[in-house]
XYZ file of C-alpha atoms in Angstrom:
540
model
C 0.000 0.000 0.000
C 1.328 3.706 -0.781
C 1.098 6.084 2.012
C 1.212 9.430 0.892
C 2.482 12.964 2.918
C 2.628 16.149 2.003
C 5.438 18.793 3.153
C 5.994 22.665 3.415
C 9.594 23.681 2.909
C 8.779 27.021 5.007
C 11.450 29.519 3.021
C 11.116 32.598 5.211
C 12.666 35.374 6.423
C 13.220 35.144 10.493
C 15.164 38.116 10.954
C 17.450 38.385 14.195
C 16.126 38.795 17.392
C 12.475 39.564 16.344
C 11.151 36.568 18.406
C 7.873 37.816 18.439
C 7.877 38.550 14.796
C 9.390 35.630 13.882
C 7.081 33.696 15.789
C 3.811 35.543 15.074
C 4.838 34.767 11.047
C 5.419 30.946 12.258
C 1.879 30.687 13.049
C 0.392 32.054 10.350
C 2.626 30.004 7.953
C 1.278 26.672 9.923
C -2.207 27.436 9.386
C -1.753 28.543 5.951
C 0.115 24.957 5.775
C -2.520 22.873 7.507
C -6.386 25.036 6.202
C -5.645 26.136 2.901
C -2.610 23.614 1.434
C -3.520 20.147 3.581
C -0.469 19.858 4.249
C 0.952 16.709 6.880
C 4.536 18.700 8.325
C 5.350 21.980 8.095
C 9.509 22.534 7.729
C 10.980 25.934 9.128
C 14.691 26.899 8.955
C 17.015 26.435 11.379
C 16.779 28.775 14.537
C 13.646 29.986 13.212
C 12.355 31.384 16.229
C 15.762 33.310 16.977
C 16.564 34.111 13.271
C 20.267 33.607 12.323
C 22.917 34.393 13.551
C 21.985 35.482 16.887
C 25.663 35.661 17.508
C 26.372 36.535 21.029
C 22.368 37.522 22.162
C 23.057 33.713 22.769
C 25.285 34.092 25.682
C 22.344 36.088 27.193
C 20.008 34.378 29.826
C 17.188 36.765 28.601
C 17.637 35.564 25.081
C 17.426 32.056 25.801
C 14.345 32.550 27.973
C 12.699 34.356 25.241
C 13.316 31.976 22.553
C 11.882 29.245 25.092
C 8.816 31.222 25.510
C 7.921 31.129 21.929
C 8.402 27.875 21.759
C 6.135 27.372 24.211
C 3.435 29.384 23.119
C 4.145 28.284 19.426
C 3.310 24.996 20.694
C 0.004 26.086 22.516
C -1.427 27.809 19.037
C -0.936 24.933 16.353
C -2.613 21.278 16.168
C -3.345 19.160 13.419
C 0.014 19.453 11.709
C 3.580 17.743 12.236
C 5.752 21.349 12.560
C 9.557 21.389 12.623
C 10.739 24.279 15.130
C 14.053 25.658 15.422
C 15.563 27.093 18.065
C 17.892 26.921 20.764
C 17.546 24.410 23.427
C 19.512 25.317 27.028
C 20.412 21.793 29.100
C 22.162 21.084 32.216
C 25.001 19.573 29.306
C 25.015 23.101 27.330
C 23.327 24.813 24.807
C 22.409 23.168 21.975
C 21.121 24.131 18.207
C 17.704 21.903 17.871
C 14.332 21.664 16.270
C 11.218 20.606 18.043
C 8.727 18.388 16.178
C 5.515 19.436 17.835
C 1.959 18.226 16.990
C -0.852 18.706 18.284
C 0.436 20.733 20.985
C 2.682 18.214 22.297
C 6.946 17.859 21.447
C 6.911 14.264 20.149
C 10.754 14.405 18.787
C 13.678 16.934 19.079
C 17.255 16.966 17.662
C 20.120 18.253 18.045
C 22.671 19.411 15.289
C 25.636 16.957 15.271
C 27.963 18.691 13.377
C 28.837 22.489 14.392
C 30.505 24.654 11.974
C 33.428 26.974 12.907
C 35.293 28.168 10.063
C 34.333 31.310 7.693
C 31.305 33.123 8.914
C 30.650 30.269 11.247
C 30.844 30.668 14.811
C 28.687 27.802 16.690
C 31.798 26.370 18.682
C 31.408 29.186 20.744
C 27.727 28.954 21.338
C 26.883 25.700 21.002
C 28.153 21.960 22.173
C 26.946 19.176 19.491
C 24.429 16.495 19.620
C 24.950 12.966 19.300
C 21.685 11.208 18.791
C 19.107 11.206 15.703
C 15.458 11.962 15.572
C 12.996 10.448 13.404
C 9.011 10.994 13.685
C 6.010 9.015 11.978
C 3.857 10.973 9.903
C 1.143 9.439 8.536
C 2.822 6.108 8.901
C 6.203 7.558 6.953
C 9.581 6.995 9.367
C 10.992 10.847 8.632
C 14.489 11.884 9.508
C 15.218 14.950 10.756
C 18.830 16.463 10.342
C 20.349 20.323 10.778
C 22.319 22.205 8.078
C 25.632 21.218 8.596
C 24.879 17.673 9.476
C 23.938 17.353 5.380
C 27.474 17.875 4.941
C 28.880 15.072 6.532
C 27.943 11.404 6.061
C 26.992 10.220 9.345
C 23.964 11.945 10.700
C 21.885 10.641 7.385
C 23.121 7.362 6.920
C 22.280 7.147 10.481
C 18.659 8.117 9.897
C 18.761 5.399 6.753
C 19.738 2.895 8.833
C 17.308 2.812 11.542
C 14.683 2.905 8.646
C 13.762 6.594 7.750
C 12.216 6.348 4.542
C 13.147 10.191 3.887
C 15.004 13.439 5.417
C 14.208 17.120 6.234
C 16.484 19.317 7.087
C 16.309 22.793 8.194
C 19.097 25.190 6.791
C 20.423 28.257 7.302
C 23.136 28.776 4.388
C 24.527 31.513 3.363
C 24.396 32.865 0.083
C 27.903 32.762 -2.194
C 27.774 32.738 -6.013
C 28.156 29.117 -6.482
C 26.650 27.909 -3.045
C 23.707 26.364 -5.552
C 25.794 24.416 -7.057
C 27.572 23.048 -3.953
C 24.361 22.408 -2.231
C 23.227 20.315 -4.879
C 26.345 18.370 -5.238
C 26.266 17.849 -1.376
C 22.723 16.629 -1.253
C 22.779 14.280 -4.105
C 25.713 12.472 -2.729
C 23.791 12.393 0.531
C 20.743 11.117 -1.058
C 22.167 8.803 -3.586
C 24.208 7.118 -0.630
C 20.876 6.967 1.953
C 19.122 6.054 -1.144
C 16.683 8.747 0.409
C 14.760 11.639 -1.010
C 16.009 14.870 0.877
C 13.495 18.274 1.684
C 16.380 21.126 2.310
C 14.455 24.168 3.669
C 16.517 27.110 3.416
C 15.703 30.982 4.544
C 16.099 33.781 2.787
C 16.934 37.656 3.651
C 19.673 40.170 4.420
C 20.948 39.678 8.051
C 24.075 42.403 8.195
C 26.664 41.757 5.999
C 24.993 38.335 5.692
C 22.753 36.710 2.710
C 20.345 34.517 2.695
C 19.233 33.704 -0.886
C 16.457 30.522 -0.186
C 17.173 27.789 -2.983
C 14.679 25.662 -0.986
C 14.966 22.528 -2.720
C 14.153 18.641 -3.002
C 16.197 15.903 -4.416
C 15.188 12.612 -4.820
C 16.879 9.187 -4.088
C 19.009 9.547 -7.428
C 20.172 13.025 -6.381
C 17.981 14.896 -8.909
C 16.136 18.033 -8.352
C 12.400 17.490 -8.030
C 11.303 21.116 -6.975
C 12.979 24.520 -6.289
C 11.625 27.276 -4.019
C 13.646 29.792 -6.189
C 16.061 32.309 -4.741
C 15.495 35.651 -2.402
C 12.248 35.284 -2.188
C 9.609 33.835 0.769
C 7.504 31.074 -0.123
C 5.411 27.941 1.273
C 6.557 25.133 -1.047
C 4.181 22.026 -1.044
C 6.104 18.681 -1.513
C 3.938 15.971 -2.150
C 5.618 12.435 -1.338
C 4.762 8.871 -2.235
C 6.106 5.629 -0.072
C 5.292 2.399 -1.096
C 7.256 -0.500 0.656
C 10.192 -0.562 -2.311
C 10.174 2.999 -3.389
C 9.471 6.717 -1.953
C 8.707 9.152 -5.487
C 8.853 12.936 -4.790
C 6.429 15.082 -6.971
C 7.984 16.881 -9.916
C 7.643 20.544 -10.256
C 9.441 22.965 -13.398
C 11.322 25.512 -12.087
C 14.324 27.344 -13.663
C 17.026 28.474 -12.043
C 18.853 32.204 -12.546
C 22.479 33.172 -13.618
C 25.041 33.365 -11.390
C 25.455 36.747 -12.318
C 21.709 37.436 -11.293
C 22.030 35.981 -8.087
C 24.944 38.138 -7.103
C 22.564 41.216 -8.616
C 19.398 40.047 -6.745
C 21.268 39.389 -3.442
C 22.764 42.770 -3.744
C 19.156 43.999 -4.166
C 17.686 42.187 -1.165
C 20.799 42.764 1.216
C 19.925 46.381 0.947
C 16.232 46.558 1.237
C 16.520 44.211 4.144
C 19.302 46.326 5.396
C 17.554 49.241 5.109
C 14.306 48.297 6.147
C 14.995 46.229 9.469
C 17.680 48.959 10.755
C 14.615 51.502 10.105
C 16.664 53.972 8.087
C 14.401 56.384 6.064
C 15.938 56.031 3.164
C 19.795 56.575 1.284
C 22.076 58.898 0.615
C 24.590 57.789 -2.657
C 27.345 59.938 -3.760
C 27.162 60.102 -7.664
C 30.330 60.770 -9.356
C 29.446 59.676 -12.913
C 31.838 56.645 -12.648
C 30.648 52.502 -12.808
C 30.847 52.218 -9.081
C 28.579 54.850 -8.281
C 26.365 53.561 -11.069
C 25.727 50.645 -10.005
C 25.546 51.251 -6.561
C 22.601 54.121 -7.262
C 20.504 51.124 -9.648
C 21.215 48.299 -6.782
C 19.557 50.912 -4.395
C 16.769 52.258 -6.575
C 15.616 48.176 -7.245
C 15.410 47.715 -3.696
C 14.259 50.863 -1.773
C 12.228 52.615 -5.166
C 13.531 56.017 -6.197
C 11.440 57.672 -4.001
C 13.874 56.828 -0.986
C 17.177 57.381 -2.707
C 18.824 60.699 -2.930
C 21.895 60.978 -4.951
C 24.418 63.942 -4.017
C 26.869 64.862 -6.709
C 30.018 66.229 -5.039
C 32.103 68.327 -7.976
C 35.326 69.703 -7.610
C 38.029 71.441 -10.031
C 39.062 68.050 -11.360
C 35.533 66.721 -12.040
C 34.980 66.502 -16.028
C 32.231 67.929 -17.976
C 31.865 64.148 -18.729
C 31.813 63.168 -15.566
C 29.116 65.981 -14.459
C 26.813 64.759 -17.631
C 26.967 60.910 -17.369
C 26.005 61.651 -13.417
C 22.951 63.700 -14.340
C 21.723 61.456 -17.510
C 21.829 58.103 -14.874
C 19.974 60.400 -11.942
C 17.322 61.210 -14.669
C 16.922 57.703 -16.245
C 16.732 56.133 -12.688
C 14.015 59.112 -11.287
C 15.694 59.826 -8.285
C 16.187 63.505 -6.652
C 19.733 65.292 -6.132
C 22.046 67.961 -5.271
C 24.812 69.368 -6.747
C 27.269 70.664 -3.873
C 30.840 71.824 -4.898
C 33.743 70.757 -2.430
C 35.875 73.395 -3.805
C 34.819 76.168 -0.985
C 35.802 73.235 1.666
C 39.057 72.223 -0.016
C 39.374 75.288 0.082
C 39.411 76.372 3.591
C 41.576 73.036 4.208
C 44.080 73.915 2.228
C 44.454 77.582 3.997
C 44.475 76.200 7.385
C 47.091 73.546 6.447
C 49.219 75.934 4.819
C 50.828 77.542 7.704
C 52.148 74.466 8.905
C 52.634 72.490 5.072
C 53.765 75.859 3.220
C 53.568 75.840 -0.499
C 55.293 72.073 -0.877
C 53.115 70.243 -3.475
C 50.835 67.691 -1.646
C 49.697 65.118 -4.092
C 48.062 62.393 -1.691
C 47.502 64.885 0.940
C 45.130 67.358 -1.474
C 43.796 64.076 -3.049
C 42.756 62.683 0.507
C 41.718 66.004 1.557
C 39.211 66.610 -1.626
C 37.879 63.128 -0.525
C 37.338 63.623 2.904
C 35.536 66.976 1.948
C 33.157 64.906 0.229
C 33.105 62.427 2.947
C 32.083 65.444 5.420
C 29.367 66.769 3.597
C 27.536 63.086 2.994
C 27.975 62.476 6.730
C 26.025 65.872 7.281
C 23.105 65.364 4.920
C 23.443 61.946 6.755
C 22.458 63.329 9.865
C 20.378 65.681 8.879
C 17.670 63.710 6.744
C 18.324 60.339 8.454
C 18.987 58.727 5.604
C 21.885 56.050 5.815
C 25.036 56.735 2.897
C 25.645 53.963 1.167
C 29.453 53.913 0.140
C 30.349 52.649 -3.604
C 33.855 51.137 -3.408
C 34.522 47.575 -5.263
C 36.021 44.518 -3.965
C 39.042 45.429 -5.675
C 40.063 48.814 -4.299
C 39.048 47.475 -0.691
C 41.824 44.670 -1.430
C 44.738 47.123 -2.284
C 43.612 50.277 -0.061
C 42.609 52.206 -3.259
C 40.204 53.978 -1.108
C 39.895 57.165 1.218
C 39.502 56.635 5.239
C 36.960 58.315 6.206
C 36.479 59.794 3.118
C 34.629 57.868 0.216
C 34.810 54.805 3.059
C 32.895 57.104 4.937
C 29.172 55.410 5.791
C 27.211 53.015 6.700
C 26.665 50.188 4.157
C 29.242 49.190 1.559
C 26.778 47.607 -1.200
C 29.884 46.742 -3.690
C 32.750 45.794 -0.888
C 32.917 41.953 -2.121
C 32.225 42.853 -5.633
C 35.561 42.412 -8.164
C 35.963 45.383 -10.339
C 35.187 43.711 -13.463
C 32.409 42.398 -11.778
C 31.150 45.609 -11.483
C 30.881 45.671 -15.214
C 29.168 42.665 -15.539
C 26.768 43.808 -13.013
C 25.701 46.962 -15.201
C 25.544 45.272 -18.062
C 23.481 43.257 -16.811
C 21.414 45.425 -14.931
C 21.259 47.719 -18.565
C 19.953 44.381 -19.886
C 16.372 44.290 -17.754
C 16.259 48.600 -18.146
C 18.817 50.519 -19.596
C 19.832 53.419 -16.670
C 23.798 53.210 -17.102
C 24.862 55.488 -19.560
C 27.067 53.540 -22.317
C 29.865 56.167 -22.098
C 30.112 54.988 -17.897
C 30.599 51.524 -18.713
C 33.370 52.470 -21.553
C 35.721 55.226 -20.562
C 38.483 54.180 -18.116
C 37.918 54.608 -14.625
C 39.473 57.507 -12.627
C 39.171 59.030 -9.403
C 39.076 62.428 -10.675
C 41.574 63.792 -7.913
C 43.932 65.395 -9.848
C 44.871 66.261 -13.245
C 44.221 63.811 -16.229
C 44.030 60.816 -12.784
C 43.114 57.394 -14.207
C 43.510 54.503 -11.677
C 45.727 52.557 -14.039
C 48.280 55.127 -13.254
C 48.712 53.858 -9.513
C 47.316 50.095 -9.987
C 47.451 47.324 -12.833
C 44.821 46.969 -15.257
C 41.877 45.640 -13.611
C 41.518 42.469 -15.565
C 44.863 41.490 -14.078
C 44.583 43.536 -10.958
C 41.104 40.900 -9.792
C 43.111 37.638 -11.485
C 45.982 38.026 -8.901
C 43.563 39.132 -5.765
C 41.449 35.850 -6.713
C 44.680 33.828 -6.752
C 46.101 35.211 -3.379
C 42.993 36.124 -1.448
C 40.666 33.544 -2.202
C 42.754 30.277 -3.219
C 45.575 31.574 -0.921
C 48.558 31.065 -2.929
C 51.616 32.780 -2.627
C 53.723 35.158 -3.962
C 55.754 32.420 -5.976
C 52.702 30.549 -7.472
C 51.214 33.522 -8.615
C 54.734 34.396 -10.508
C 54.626 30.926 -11.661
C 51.377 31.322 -13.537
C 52.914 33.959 -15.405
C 52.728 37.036 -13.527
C 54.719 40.056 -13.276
C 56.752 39.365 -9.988
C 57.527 43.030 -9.089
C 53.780 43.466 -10.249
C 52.223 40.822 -8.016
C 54.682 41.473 -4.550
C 53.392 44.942 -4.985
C 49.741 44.130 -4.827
C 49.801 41.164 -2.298
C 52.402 44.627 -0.074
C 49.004 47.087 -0.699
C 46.346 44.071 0.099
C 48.399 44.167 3.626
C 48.906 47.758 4.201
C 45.662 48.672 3.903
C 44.668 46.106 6.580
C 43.964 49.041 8.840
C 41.565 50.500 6.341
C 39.546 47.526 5.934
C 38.857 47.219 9.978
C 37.469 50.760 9.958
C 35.443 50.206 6.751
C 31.950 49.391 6.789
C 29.909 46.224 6.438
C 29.180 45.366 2.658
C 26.679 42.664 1.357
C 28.996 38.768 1.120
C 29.165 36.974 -2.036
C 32.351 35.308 -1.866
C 33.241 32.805 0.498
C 36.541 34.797 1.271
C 35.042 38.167 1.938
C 36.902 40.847 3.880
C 35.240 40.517 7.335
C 33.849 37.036 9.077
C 35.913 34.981 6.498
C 39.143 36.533 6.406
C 40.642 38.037 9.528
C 44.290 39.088 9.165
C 46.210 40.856 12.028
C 46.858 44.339 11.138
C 49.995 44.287 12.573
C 52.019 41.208 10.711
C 55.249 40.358 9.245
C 54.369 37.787 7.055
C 53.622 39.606 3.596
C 54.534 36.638 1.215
């Protein structure tokens, strides 16, 4: 006889700390699940009640007691459906990261994640101690497994659950988003299924937690390893699974989906890391300083998708080395992209600086000094606006000038979100492109003429740094596959070229510590997943 069950792969947002929002939106998700789409079990991700990370709001008592309080009263509200909780569970042992199976108003399994991760932007080692025991729950006569995120990545915990008869696994997630994470989720769960010889729900959850990203990419694979259904990416949904079990066979339902470019995920979880950055921290809107360069560009259409031009301001900033190029590809992007502006010249401020500085500097030409000076004029008058309309300034340096310090402390690093700090340069261009592909708002000239700074005379930033193209080549080598200075020369570098870029990358350590957050999309972003001393001798 088959015995049939239906699933809800619950991708939601659960932002941090909003217990009672995250809980009030895990009740109306289970009825939804049980009145309007039958559904058996309802799957939420991991520390659903908490959201995720909670980071050190774990260490505190009040936290904890919270999080148990929801639990309880998410227990008291729902019956008539199997629903998989997450949250954090204190003991006499420690504190662990669990789920609850509840139904009908009554825990009848919990488990405890076996495998904690602690390297990159994972930190559970510190808050967490590990379980050591599985959990599996009948529903509607079905033996289900339950396992946690990380546990997916490691044999054990599911061939665990295979062997003491679960006929298939759920597991809530909470997995950051990285340009190819897809992929490697995939490849992870079909080796896990094709091993168990068990269909897998993965329930991931979606939104911008700081510099974090959620993207979704719920999913279910099938004994084989294939793809059944997809939730789709940065985006909430209630994703019925329907599932059949005979005594030889379990057959997931087949759903089409289609899944996006890896250069429109980076795009869209640029988009939703600012809207949800924006939005939870309760900043009116944003302040962008438009120079009529790609950076700035892109940063104003990333902003406009995700707040609407009615809560972006752009500020253009011009001083006696700003082009009449510059000045006219800045105004033709603020009108295709609707938003308001200003035009305020730094040249009264410079100005001023340059007077006061000149009794002590005298008439010595300055060349990084005025530079630095122009850009912390600019930096000043942002931060005002800042504080006087509320609005947050979003800063619009890449990936690549972050790496080699190609950047002004606490002048264009000056703000509060840095929407393009783990995006390459020539990523950048792809972005627009692509972005110029759905709407064109870029102007063409932008996207062609060779970037400058527009500090001084004639400036272009090939005059202080290597061609781009090269420049990102040589950060990916040393920064995210960690070679060194040798095996980059022995790919056919420059070697004078290259020991000058990995000296600048660690230099402008000091820079990077004071800079601030920026969406991730790289698993070796500046921040949670690399973390340098400042102070080091090792430069090779």
């Amino acid at each position: 006889m088959t015995k049939k069950i239906r699933i809800i792969a619950a991708q939601l947002d659960m932002p941090v700390g909003d217990i009672a929002g995250n809980l009030a939106k895990m009740i109306t998700a289970a009825k939804t699940a049980r009145d309007t789409l039958s559904a058996d079990m309802i799957v939420f991700p991991e520390l659903s009640l908490t959201g995720y990370p909670p980071e050190d709001l774990l260490l505190r008592k009040s936290f904890i007691d919270e999080a148990n309080d929801a639990l309880q009263a998410f227990k008291s509200a729902i019956d008539g459906i199997y629903c998989v909780v997450s949250h954090p569970h204190a003991t006499s042992q420690g504190l662990y990261n669990s789920c609850s199976v509840i139904y009908d108003k009554t825990i009848v399994g919990r488990y405890a994640k076996q495998h904690l991760p602690n390297y990159g932007v994972f930190d559970e080692c510190r808050y967490f101690v590990p379980g050591n025991s599985t959990c599996m729950v009948t529903v509607q006569g079905i033996p289900v497994g339950i396992v946690i995120c990380e546990d997916a990545w490691f044999p054990g915990p599911i061939q665990q659950l295979a062997n003491q008869g679960a006929r298939l696994i759920v597991s809530p997630n909470a997995s950051p988003f990285e340009t190819d994470k897809h992929e490697q989720r995939h490849i992870t769960l079909a080796k896990r299924a094709k091993a168990a010889a068990l269909p897998i729900v993965y329930v991931n959850c979606v939104g911008g937690q700081d510099d974090l990203i959620f993207d979704g990419g719920s999913m279910v694979v099938d004994a084989s390893g294939k793809i059944c259904q997809h939730a789709g990416f940065f985006q909430e949904t209630l994703m019925p699974v329907d599932i059949d079990v005979s005594s030889t066979d379990t057959v997931v339902s087949q759903a089409d989906f289609s899944l996006s470019s890896e250069d429109e995920r980076a795009y869209d979880a640029l988009v939703l890391a600012v809207r949800d950055y924006i939005q939870k921290n309760q900043f009116s809107g944003v302040l962008i300083g438009v120079s009529g360069g790609i950076d700035s560009a892109l940063t104003l259409a990333i902003a406009v998708d995700a707040l609407g031009k009615e809560k972006v301001h752009a500020v253009l900033l011009p001083s006696r080395y700003t082009s009449e190029m510059s000045m006219e590809d800045a105004l033709a992007l603020i009108k295709n992209v609707g938003v308001s502006h200003d035009v305020i010249s730094i040249e009264p401020a410079f100005e001023s600086f340059a007077d006061s500085l000149q009794p002590v500097l005298g008439d010595q030409k300055l060349n990084i000094v005025d530079q630095n000076i122009q850009s912390r004029c600019r930096g000043v008058i942002m931060m005002a606006l800042s504080n006087q309309t509320g609005h947050l300034v979003l800063t619009t340096g890449n990936r690549s000038e972050m790496a080699v310090g190609y950047a002004t402390l606490y002048g264009d690093m000056a703000g509060g979100f840095a929407v393009l700090k783990d995006v390459p340069k020539t990523w950048v261009y792809r972005l627009a492109r692509l972005r110029n592909k759905t709407h064109p708002v870029i102007p063409e000239r932008i996207l062609t003429r060779a970037p400058t700074a527009e500090l001084a005379p004639d400036q272009k930033d090939e005059d202080s740094l290597p061609p781009y193209d090269l420049l990102d080549k040589m950060l990916e080598l040393y920064l995210d596959q960690e070679l060194g200075v040798q095996a980059i020369v022995d790919q056919g570098f420059d070697e004078e070229t290259v020991k000058k870029v990995v000296n600048l990358i660690h230099q402008s350590e000091y820079k990077r510590r004071q800079s601030p957050i920026g969406p991730r999309i790289h698993h070796k972003a500046f921040g949670r997943d690399r973390r340098y001393p400042v102070t080091s001798g090792f430069k090779k």
